[in-house]
Coordinates of C-alpha atoms and ligand atoms in Angstrom, one line a residue:
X1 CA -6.2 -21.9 18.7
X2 CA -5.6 -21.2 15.0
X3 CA -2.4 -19.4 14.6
X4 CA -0.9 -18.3 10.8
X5 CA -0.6 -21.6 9.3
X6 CA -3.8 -22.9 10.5
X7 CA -5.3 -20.0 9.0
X8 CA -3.1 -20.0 5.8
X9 CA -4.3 -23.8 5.2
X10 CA -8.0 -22.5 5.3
X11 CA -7.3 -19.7 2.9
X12 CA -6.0 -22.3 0.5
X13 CA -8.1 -25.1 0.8
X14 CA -11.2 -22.5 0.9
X15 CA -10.4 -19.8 -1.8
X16 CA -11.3 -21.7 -5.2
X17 CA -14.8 -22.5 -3.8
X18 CA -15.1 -18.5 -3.2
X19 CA -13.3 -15.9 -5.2
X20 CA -16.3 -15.2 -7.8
X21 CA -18.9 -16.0 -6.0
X22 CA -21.8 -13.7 -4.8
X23 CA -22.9 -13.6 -1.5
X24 CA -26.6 -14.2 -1.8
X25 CA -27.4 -14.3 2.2
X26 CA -26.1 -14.3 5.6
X27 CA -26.9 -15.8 8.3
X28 CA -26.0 -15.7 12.2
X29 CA -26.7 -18.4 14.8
X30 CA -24.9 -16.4 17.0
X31 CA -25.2 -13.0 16.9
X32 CA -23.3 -11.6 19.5
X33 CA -19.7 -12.2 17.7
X34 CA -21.1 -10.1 14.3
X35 CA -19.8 -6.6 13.9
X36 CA -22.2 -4.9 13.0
X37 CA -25.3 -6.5 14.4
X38 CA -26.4 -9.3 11.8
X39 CA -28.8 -7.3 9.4
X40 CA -26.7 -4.7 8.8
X41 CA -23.7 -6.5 8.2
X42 CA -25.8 -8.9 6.0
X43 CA -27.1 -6.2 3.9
X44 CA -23.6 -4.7 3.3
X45 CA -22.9 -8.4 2.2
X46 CA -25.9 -9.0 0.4
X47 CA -25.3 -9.6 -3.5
X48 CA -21.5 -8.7 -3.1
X49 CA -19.0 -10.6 -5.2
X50 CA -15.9 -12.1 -3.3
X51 CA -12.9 -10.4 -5.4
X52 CA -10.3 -11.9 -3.6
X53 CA -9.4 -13.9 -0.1
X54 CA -6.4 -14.0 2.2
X55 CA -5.1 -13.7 5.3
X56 CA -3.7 -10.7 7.5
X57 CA -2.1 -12.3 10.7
X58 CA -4.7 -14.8 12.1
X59 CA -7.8 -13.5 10.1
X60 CA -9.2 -14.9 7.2
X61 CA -10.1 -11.5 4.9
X62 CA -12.7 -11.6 2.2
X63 CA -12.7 -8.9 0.0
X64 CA -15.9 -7.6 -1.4
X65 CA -17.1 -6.0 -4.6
X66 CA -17.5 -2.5 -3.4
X67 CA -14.8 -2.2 -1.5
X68 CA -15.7 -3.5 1.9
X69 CA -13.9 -6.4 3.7
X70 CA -15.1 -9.6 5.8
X71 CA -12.8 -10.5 8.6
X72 CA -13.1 -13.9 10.2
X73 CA -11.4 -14.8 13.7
X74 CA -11.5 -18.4 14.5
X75 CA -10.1 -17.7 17.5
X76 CA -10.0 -20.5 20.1
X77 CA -12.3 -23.3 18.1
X78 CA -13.5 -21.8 15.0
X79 CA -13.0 -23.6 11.8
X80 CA -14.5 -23.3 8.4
X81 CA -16.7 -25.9 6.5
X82 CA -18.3 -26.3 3.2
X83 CA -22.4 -27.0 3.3
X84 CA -23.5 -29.2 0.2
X85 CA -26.7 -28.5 -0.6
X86 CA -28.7 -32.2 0.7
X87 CA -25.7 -32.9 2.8
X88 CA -26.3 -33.4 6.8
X89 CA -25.4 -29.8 8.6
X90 CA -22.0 -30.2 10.5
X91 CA -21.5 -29.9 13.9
X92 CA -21.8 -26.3 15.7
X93 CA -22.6 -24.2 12.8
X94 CA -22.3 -20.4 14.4
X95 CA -23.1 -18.4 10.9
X96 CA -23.6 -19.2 7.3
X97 CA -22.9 -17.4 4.0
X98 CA -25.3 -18.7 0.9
X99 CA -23.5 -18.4 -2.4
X100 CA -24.6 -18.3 -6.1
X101 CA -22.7 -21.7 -6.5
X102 CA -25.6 -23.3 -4.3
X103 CA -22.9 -23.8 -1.5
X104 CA -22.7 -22.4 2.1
X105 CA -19.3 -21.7 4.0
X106 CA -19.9 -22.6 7.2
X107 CA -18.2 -21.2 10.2
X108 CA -18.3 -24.0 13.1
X109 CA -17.2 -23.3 16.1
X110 CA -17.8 -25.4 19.4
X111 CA -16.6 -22.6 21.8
X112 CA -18.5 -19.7 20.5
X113 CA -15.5 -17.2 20.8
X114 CA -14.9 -16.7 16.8
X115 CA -16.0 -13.2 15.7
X116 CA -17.0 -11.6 12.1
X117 CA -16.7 -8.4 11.1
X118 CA -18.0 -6.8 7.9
X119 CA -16.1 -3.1 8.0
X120 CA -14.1 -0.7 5.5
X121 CA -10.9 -2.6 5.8
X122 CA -9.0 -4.1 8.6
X123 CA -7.7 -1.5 10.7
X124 CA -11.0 -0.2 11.0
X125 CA -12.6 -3.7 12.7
X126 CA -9.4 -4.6 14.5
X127 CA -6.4 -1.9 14.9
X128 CA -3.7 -1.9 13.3
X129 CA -1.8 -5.0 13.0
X130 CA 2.4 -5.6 13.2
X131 CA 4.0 -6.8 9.6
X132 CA 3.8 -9.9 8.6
X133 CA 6.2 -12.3 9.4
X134 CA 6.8 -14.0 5.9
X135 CA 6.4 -10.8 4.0
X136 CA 10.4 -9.8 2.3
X137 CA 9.7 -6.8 4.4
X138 CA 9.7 -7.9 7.4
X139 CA 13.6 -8.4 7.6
X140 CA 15.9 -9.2 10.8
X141 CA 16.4 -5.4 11.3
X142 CA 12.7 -4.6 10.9
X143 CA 11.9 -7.3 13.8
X144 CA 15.2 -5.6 15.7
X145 CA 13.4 -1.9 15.5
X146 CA 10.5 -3.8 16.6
X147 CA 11.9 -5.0 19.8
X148 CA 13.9 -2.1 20.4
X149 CA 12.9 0.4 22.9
X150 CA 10.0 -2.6 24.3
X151 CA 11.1 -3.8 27.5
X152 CA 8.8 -6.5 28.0
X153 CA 9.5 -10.2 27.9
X154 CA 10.1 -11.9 24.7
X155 CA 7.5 -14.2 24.5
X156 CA 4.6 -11.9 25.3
X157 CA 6.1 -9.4 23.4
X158 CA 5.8 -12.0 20.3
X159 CA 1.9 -13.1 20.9
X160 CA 1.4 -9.0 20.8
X161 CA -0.3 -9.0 17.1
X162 CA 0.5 -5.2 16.9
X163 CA 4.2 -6.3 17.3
X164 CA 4.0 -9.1 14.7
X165 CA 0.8 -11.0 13.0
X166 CA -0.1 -14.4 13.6
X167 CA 2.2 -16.2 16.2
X168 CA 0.3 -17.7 18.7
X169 CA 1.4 -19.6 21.6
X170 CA 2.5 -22.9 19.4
X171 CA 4.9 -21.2 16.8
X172 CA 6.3 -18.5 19.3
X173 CA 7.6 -21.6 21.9
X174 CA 8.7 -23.0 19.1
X175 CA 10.6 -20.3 17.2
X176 CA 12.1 -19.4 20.8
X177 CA 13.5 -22.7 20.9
X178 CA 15.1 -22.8 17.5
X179 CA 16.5 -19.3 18.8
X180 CA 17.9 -21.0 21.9
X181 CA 16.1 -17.5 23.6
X182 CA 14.5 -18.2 27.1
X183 CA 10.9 -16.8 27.2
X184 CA 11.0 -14.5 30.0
X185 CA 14.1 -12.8 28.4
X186 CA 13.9 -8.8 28.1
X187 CA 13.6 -8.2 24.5
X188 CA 15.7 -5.2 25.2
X189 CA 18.3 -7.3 26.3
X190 CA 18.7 -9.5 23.2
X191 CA 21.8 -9.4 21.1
X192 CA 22.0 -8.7 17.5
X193 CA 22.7 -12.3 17.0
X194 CA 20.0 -13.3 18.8
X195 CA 17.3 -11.3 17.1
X196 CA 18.8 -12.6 13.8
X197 CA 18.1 -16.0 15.1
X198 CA 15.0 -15.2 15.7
X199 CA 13.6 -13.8 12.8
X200 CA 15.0 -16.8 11.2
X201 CA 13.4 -19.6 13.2
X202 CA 10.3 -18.0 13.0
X203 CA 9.8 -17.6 9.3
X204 CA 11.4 -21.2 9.4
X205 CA 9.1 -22.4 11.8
X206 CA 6.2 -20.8 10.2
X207 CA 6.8 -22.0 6.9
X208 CA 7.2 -25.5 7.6
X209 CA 4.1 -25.7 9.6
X210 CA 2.4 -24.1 6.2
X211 CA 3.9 -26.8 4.0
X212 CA 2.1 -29.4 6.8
X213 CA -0.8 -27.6 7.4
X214 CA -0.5 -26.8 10.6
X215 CA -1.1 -28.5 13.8
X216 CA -3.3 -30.8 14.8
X217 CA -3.6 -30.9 18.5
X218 CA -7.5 -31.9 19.1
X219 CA -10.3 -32.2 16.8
X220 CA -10.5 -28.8 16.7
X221 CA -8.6 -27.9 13.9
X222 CA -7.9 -31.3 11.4
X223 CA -5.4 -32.1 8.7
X224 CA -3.0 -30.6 10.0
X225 CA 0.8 -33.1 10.2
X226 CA 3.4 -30.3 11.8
X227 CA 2.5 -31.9 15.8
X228 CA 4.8 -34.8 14.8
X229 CA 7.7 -32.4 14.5
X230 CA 7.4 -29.7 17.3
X231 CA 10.3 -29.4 19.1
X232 CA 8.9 -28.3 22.4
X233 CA 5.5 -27.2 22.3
X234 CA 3.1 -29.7 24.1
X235 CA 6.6 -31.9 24.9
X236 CA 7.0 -31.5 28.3
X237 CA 9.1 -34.2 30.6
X238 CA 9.9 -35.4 26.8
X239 CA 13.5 -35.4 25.9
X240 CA 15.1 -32.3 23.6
X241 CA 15.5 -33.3 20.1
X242 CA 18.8 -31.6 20.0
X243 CA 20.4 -31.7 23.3
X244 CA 18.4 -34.3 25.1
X245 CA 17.4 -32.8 28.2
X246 CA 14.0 -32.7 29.9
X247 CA 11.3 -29.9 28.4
X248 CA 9.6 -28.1 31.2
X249 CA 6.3 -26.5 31.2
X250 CA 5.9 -22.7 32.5
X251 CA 3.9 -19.9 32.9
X252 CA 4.5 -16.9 30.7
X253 CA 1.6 -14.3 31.1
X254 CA -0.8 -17.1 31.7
X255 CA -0.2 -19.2 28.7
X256 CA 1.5 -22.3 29.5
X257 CA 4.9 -22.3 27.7
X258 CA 7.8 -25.1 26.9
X259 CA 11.3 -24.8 26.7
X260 CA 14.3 -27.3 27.1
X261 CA 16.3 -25.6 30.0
X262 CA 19.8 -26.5 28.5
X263 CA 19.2 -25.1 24.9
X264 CA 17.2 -22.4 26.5
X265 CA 18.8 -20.8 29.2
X266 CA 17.1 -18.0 31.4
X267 CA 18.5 -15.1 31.1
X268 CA 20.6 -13.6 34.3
X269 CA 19.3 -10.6 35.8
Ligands
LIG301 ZN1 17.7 -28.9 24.3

């Protein structure tokens, strides 16, 4: 699945092609994933100007003359593509926007579980999202209020968007490893050291996957150079990069996990 810097790579590669642009139609070969039901979201779309787009967490946001926003969710499969007016149609095209340039962004999306909203802003689609986790606000004590108070376990804890934006299960393994925090640990019973280490590893993590475009796991999301360097994620019975041990695939909540045991230890109870 898309997490931030899957999503931040899209925002890049995809805003010079749209800020500017009017939206001359919309189009939905899937309807059921539009918010509002296709006609009316493409009438509030209709003739709109793209002002601006970015990214809150794991959408892609499109911001509309008029006021209104677009919110994309690639969620498990989604991706976005260009269509070039007399080129072949790519694969699995699930809605389509028609621009003034002549061009089409494309949303593909083999699964069928990416979702499009077109609503007043993003709270209003979605609920209100945690900070941002590269954002000078979000500090180590603003991700140690945070945790604070929650007794959950730290790694579901972390995939909760309302707790922060954009980890996924990739960069949260992974920023728990450069924390040396075991995933099932209470995230009331981390130190202050810990949580320090934490908020660094992830905006360390995060940005480095950024600067490589994410992750390329499967075809589903390409370009992307940052699986060469993951410590643990999609490693296991590889050795640790730092200690040399055996990673070990779990379950946490239901998503499989990886952590090296030695750098990682479970917490006692
Ligand atoms: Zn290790």
């Amino acid at each position: 699945m898309p997490e931030l810097p899957e999503v931040e790579t899209f925002v890049r590669n995809f805003r010079p092609g749209l800020v500017g642009r009017r939206i001359v139609a919309f189009e939905s070969h899937w309807k059921r994933n539009v918010r509002p039901r296709e006609q009316v979201a493409a009438r509030a779309m209709r003739g709109k100007q793209i002002e601006a787009v970015n990214r809150r967490g794991k959408l892609i946001v499109l911001h509309l003359s008029g006021g209104k926003v677009v919110l994309i969710h690639l969620r498990m499969s989604g991706r976005l593509e260009w269509g070039e007016p007399g080129a072949a149609e790519p694969r699995h095209v699930r809605a389509a926007w028609r621009l003034d340039s002549g061009r089409r962004l494309l949303l593909c999306d083999a699964r069928k579980f990416g979702r499009i909203w077109v609503a007043d802003d993003i709270a209003a689609a979605v609920g209100t999202l945690g900070p941002e986790p590269l954002d000078p606000h979000f500090t180590a004590s603003a991700l140690a209020a945070r945790l604070a108070g929650r007794r959950r376990q730290i790694k579901p804890l972390l995939l909760d968007q309302s707790v922060v934006a954009g980890l996924g299960n990739i960069y949260t393994d992974e920023s728990l490893f450069y924390a040396r925090i075991h995933p099932l640990t209470r995230s009331d019973r981390l130190a202050p050291g810990q949580v320090r280490r934490l908020h660094a590893a992830i905006r360390r993590v995060l940005r480095t996957a950024i600067d490589r475009h994410g992750t390329t796991i499967d075809w589903i999301y390409p370009g992307g150079r940052m699986q060469r360097e993951l410590a643990v994620y999609g490693r296991a019975g590889e050795p640790c990069r730092r200690c040399g041990a055996l990673i070990v695939a779990l379950r946490v909540g239901q998503r499989g996990t990886h952590v090296c045991p030695r750098c990682q230890p479970a917490a006692e109870r």
